[in-house]
mmCIF file with all atom_site columns, C-alpha atoms in Angstrom:
data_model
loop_
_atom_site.group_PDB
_atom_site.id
_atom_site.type_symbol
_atom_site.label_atom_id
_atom_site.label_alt_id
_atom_site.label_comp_id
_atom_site.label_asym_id
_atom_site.label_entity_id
_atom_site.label_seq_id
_atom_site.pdbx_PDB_ins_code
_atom_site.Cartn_x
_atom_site.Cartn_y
_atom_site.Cartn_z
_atom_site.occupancy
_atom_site.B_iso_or_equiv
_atom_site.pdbx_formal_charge
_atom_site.auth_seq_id
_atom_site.auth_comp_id
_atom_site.auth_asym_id
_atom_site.auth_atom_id
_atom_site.pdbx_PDB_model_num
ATOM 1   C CA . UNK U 1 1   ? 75.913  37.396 -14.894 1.00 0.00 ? 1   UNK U CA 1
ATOM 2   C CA . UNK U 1 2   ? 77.129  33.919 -15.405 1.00 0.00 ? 2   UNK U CA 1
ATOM 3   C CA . UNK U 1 3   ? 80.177  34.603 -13.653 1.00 0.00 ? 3   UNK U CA 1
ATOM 4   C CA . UNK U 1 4   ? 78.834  36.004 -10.554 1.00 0.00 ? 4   UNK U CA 1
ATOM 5   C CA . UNK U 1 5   ? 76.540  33.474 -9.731  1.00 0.00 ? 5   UNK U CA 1
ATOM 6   C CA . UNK U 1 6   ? 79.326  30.941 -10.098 1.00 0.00 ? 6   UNK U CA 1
ATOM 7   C CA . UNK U 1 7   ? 81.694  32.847 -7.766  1.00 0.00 ? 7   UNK U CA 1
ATOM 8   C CA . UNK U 1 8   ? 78.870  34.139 -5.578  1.00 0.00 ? 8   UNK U CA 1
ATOM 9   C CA . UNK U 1 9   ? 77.058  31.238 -4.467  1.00 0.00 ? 9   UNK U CA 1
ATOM 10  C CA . UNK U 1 10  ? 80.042  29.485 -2.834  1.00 0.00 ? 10  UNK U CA 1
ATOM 11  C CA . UNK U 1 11  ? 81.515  32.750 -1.249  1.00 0.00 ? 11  UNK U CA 1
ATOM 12  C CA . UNK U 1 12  ? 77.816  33.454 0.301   1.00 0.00 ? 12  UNK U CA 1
ATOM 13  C CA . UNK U 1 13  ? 77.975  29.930 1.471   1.00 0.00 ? 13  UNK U CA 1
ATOM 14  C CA . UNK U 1 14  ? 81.217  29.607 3.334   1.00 0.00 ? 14  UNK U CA 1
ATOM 15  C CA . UNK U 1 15  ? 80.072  32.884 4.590   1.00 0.00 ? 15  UNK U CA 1
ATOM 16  C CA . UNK U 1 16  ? 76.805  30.879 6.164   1.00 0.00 ? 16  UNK U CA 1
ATOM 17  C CA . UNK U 1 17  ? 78.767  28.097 7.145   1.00 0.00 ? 17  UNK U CA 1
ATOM 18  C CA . UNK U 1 18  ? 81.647  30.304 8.733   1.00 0.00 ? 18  UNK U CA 1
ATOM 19  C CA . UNK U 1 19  ? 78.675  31.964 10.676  1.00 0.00 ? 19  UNK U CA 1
ATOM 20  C CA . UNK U 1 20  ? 77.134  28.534 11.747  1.00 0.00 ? 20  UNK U CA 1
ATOM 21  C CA . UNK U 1 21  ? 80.405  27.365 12.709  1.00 0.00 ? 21  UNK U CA 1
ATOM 22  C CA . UNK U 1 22  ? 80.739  30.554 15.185  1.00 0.00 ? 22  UNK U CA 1
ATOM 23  C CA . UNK U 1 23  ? 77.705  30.415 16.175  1.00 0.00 ? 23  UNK U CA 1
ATOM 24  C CA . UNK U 1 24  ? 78.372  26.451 17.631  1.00 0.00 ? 24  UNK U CA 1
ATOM 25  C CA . UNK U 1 25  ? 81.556  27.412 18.973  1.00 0.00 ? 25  UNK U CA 1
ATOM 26  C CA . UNK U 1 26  ? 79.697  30.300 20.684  1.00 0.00 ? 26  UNK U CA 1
ATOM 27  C CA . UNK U 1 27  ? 76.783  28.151 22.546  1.00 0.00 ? 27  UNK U CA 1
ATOM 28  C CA . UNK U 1 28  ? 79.243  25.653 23.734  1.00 0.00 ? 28  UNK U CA 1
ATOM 29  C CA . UNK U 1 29  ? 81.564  28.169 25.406  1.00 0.00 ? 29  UNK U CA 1
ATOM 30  C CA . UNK U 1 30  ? 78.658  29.603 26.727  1.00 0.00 ? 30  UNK U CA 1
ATOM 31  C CA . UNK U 1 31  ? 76.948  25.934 27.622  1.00 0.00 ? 31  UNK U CA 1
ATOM 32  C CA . UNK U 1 32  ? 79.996  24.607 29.132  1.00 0.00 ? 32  UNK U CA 1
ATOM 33  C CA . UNK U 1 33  ? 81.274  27.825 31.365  1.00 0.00 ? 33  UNK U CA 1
ATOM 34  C CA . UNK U 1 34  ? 80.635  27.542 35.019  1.00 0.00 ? 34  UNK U CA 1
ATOM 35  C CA . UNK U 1 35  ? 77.601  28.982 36.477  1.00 0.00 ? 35  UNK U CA 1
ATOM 36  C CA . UNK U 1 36  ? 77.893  32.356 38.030  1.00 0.00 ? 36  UNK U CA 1
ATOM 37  C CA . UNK U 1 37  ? 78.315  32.113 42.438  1.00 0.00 ? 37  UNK U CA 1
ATOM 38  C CA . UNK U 1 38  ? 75.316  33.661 43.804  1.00 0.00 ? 38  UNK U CA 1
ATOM 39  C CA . UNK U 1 39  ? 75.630  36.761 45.975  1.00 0.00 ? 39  UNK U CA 1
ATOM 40  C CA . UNK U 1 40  ? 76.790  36.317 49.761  1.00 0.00 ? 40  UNK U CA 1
ATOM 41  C CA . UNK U 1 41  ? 74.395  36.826 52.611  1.00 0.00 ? 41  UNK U CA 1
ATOM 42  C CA . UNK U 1 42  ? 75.511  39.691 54.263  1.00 0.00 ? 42  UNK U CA 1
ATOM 43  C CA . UNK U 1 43  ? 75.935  39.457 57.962  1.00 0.00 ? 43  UNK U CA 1
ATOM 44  C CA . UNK U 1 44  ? 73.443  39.933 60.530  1.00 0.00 ? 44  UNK U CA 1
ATOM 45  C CA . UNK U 1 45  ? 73.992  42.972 62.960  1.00 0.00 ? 45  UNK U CA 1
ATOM 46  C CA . UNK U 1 46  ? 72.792  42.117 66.134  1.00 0.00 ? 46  UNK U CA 1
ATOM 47  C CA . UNK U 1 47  ? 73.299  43.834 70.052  1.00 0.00 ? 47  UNK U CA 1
ATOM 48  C CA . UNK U 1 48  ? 76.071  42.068 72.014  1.00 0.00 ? 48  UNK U CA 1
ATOM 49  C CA . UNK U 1 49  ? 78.511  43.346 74.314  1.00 0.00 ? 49  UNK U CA 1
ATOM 50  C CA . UNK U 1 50  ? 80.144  40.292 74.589  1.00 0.00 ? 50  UNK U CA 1
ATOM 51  C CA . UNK U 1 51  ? 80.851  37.786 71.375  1.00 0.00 ? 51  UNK U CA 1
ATOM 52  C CA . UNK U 1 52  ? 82.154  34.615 72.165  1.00 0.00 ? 52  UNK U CA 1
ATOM 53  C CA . UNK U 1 53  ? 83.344  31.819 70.357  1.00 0.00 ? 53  UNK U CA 1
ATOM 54  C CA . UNK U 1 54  ? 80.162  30.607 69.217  1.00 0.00 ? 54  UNK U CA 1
ATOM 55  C CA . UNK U 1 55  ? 79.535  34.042 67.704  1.00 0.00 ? 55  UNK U CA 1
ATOM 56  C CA . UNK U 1 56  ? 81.799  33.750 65.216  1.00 0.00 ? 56  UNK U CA 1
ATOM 57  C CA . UNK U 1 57  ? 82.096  31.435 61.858  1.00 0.00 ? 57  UNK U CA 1
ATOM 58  C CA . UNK U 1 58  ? 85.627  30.492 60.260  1.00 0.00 ? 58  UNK U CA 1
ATOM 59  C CA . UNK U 1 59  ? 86.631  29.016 57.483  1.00 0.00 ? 59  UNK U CA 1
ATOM 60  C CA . UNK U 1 60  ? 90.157  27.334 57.014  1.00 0.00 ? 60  UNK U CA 1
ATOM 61  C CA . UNK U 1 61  ? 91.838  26.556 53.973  1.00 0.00 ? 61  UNK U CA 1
ATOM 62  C CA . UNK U 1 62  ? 95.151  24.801 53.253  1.00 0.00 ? 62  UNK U CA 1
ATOM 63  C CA . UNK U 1 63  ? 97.277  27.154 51.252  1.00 0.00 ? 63  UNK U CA 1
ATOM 64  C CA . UNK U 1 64  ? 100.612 25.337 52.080  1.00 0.00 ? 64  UNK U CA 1
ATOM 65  C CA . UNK U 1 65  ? 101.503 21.608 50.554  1.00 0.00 ? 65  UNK U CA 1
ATOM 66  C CA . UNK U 1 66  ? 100.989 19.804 53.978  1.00 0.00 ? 66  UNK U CA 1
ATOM 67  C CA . UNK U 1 67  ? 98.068  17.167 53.526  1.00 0.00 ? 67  UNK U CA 1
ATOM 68  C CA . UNK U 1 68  ? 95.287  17.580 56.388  1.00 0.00 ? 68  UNK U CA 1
ATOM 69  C CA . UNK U 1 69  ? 96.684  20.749 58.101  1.00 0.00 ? 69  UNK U CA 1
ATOM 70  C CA . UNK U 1 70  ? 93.414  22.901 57.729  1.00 0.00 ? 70  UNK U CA 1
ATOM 71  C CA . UNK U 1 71  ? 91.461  19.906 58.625  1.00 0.00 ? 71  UNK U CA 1
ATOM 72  C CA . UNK U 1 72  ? 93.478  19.484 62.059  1.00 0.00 ? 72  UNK U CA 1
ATOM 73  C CA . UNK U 1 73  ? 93.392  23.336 62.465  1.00 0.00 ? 73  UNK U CA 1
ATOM 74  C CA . UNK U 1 74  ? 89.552  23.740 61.751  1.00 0.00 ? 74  UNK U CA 1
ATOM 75  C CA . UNK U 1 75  ? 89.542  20.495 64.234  1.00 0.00 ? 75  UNK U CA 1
ATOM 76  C CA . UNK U 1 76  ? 91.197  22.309 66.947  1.00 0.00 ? 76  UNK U CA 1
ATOM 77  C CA . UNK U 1 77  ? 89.452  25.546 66.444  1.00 0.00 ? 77  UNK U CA 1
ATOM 78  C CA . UNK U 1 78  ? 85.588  23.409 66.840  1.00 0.00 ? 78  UNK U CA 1
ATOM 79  C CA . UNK U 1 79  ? 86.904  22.019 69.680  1.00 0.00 ? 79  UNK U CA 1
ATOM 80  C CA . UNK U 1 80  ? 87.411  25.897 71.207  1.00 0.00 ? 80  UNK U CA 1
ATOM 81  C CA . UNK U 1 81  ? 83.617  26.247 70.525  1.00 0.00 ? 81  UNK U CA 1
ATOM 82  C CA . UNK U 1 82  ? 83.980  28.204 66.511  1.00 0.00 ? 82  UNK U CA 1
ATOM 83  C CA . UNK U 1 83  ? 81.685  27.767 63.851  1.00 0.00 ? 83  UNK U CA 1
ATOM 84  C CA . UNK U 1 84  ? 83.354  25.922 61.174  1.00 0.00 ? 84  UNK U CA 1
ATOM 85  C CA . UNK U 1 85  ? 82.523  26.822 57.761  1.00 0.00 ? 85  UNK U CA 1
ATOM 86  C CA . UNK U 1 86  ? 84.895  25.596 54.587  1.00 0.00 ? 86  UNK U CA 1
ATOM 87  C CA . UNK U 1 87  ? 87.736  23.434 55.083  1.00 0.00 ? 87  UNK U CA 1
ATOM 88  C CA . UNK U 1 88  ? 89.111  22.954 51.991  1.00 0.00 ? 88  UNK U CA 1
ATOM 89  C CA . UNK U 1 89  ? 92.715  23.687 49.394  1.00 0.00 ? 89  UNK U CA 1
ATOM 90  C CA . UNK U 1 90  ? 92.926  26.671 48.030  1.00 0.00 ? 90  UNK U CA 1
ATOM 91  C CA . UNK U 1 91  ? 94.674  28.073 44.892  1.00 0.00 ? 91  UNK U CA 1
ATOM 92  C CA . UNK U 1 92  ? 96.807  30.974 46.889  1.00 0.00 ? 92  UNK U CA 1
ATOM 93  C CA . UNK U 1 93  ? 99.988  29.910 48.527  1.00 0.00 ? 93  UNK U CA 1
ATOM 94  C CA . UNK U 1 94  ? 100.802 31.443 51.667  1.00 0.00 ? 94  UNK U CA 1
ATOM 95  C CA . UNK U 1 95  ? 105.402 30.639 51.769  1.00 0.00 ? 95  UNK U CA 1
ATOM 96  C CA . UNK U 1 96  ? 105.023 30.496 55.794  1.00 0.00 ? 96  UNK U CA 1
ATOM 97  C CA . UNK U 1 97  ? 102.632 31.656 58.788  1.00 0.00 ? 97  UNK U CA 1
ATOM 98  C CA . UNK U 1 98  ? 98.807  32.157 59.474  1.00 0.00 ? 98  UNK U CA 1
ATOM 99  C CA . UNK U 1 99  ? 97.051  34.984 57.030  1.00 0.00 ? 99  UNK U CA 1
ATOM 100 C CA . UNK U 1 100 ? 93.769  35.845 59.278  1.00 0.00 ? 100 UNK U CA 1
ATOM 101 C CA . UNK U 1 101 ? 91.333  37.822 56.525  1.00 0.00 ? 101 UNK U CA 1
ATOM 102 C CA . UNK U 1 102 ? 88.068  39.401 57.518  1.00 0.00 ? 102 UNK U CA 1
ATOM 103 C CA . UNK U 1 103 ? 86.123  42.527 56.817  1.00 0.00 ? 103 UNK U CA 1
ATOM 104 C CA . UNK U 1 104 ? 87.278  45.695 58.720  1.00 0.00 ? 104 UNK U CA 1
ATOM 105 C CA . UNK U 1 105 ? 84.029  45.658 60.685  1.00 0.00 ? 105 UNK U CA 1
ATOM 106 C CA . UNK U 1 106 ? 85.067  42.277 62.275  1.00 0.00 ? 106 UNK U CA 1
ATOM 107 C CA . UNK U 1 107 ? 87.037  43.330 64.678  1.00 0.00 ? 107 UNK U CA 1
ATOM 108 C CA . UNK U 1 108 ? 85.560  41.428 67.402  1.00 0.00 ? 108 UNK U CA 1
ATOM 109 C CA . UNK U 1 109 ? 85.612  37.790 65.676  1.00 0.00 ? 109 UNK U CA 1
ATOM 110 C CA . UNK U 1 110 ? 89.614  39.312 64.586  1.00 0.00 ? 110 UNK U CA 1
ATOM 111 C CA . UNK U 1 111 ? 90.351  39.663 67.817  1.00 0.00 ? 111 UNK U CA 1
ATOM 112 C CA . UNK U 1 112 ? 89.580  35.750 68.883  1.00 0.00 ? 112 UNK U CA 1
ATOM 113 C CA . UNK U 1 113 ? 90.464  34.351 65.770  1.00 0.00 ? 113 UNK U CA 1
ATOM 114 C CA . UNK U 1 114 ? 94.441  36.052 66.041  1.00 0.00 ? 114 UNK U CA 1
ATOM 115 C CA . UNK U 1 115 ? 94.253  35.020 69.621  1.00 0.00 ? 115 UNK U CA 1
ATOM 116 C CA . UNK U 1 116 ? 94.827  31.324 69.036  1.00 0.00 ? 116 UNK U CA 1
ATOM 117 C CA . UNK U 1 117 ? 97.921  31.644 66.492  1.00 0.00 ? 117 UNK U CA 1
ATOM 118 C CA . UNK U 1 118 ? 100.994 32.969 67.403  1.00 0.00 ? 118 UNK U CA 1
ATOM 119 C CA . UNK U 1 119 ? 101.724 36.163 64.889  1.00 0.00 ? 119 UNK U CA 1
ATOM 120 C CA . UNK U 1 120 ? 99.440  35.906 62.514  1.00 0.00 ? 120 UNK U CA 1
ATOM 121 C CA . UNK U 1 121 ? 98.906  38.037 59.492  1.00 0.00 ? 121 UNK U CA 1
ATOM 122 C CA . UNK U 1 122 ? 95.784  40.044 59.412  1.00 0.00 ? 122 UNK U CA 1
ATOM 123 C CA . UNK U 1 123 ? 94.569  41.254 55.777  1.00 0.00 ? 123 UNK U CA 1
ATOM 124 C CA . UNK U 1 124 ? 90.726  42.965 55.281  1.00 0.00 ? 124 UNK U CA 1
ATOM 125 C CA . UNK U 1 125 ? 89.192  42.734 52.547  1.00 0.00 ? 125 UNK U CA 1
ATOM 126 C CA . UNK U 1 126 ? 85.368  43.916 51.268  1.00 0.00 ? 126 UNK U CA 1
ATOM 127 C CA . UNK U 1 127 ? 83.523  40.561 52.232  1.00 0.00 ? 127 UNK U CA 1
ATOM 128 C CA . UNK U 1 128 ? 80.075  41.100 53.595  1.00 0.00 ? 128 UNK U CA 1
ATOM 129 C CA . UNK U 1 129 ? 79.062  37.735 55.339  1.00 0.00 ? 129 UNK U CA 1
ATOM 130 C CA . UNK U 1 130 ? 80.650  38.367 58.428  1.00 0.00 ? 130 UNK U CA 1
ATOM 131 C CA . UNK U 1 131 ? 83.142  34.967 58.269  1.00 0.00 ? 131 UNK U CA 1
ATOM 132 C CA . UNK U 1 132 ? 87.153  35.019 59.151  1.00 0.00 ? 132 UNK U CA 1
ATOM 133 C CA . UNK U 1 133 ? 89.264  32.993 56.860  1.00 0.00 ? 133 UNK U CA 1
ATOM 134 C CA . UNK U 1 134 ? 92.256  31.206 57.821  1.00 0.00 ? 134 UNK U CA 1
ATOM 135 C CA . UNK U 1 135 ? 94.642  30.613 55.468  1.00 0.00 ? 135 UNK U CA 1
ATOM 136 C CA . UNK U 1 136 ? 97.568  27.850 56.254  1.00 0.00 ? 136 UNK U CA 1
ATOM 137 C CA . UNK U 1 137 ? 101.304 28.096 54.991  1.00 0.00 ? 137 UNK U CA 1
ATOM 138 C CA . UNK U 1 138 ? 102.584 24.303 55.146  1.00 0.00 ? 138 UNK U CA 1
ATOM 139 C CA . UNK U 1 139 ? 103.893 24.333 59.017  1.00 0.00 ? 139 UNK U CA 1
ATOM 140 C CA . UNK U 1 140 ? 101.673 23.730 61.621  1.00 0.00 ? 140 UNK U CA 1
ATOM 141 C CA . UNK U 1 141 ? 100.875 27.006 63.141  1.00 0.00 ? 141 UNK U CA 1
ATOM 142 C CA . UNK U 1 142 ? 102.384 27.747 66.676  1.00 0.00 ? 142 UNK U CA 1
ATOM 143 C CA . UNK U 1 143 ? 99.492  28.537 69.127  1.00 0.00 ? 143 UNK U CA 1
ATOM 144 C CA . UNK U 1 144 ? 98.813  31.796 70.909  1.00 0.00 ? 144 UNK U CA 1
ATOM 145 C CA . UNK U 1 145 ? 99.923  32.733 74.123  1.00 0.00 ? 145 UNK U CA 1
ATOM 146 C CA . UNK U 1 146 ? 96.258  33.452 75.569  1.00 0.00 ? 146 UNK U CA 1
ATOM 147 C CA . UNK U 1 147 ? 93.620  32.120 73.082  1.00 0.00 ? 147 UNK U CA 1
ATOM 148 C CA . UNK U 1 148 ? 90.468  34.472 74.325  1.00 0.00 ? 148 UNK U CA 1
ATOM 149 C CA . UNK U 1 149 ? 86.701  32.442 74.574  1.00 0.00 ? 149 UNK U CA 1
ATOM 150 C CA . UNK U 1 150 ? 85.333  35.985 74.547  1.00 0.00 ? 150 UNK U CA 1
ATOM 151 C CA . UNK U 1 151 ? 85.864  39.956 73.881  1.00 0.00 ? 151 UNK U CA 1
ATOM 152 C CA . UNK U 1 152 ? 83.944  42.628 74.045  1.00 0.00 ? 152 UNK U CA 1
ATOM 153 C CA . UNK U 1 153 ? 81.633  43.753 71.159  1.00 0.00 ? 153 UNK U CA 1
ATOM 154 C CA . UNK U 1 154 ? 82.937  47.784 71.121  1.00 0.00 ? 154 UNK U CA 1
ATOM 155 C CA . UNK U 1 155 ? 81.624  51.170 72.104  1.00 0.00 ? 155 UNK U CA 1
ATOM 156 C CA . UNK U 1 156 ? 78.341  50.573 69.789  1.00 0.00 ? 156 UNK U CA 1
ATOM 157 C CA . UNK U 1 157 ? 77.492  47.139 71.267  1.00 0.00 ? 157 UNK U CA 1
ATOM 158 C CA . UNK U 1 158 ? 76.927  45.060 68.245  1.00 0.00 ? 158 UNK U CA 1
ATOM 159 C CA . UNK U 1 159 ? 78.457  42.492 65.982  1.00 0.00 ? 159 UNK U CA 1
ATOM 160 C CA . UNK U 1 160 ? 78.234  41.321 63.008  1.00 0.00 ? 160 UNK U CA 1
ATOM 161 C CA . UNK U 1 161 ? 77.041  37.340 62.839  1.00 0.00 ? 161 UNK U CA 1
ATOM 162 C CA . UNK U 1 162 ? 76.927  35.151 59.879  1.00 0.00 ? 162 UNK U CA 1
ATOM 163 C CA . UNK U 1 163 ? 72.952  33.888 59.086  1.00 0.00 ? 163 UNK U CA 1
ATOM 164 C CA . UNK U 1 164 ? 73.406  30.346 59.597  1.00 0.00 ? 164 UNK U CA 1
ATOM 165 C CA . UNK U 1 165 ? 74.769  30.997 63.061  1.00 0.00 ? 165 UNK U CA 1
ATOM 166 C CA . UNK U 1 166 ? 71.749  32.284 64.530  1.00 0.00 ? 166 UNK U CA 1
ATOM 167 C CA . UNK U 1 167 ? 68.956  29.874 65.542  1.00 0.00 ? 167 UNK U CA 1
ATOM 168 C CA . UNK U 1 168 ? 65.737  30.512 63.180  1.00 0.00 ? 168 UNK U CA 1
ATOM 169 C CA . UNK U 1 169 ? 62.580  30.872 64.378  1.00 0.00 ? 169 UNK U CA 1
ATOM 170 C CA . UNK U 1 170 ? 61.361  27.144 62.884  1.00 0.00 ? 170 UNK U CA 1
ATOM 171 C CA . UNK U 1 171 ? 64.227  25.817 65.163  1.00 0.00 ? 171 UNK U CA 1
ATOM 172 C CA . UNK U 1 172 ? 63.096  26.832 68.198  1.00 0.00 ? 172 UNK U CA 1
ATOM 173 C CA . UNK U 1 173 ? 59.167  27.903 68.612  1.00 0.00 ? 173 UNK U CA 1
ATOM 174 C CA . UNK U 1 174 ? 60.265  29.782 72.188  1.00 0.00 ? 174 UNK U CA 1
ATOM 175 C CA . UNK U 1 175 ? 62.532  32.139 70.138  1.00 0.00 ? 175 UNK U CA 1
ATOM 176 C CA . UNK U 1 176 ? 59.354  34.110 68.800  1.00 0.00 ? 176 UNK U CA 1
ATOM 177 C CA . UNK U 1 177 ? 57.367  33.935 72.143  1.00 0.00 ? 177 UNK U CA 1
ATOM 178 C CA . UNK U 1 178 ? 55.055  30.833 71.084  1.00 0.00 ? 178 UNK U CA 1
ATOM 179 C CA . UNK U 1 179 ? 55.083  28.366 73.324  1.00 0.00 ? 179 UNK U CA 1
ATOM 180 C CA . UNK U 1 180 ? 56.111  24.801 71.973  1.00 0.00 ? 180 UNK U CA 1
ATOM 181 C CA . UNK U 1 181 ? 53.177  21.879 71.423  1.00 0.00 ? 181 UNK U CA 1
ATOM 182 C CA . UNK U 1 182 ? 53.436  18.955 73.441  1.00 0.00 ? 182 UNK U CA 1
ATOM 183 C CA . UNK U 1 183 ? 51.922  16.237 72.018  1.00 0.00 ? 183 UNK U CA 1
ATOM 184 C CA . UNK U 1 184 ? 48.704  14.814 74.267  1.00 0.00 ? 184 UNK U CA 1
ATOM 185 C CA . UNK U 1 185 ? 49.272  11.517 76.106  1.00 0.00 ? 185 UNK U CA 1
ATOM 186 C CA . UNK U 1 186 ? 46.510  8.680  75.551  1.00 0.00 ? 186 UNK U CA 1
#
């Protein structure tokens, strides 16, 4: 009985201490790992039969090795009246051209965003916020022939608009038929 407590005792302890050690390495992976994104906003669907510019939100990203590309794109895009989302580097590397990427219900905000490259790519993919991403090789892009302010929304009449490019109703009181408060003169 000796014998077994002698050999016991440290085999149930580097058992416990193999288990505490786990059990650190476990919380720290789990205190240090990034927190999880949140879920996108899907889009709005609102009645148009025209979207313009100002309709639609992009976001550019530099997937090239040219410093400040998607910053002068994004630049030149705001000045044509877009929403500008993200303008940032990105992981993917595009080897040359414009990859335009959007959901397959975008066609509308498609349709203006190819209109100011010359060829561009177009990929769809699942996203349901309503944005178009532009992703950069390292040339600047050649412009398009006819870059369009404004297309027509389709046979149903509506498009698909990101949240934050609507005005809400705090913004502007008129926008939910109350009419604004001037303050009274003394």
């Amino acid at each position: 009985m000796r014998i077994f407590r002698l050999i016991a005792t440290p085999l149930l302890l580097l058992g416990l201490l193999g288990l505490l050690i786990w059990g650190a390495l476990w919380g720290w992976r789990n205190l240090t790992a990034p927190l999880p994104e949140p879920d996108p906003t899907p889009c709005v669907t609102i009645s148009a039969e025209v979207v313009t510019v100002k309709d639609v939100s992009v976001n550019v990203f530099n997937a090239g090795f040219t410093s400040g590309l998607a910053s002068r794109v994004s630049s030149r895009l705001e000045e044509s009246g877009f929403n500008i989302g993200r303008v940032e580097n990105t992981e993917e590397r595009v080897t040359s051209g414009v990859i335009v990427r959007t959901s397959k219900g975008n066609n509308p905000a498609l349709r203006l965003v190819t209109s100011y490259f010359a060829d561009p790519t177009v990929e769809f993919d699942d996203r349901v916020t309503g944005t178009v991403d532009i992703l950069l090789a390292s040339e600047e892009p050649a412009p398009g022939l006819t870059p369009l302010s404004q297309v027509s929304s389709g046979e149903k009449g509506t498009t698909c608009v990101p949240p934050g490019a609507l005005p809400s109703a705090s913004e502007s009181p008129e926008a939910v038929g109350e009419p604004s408060v001037k303050p009274r003169e003394p």
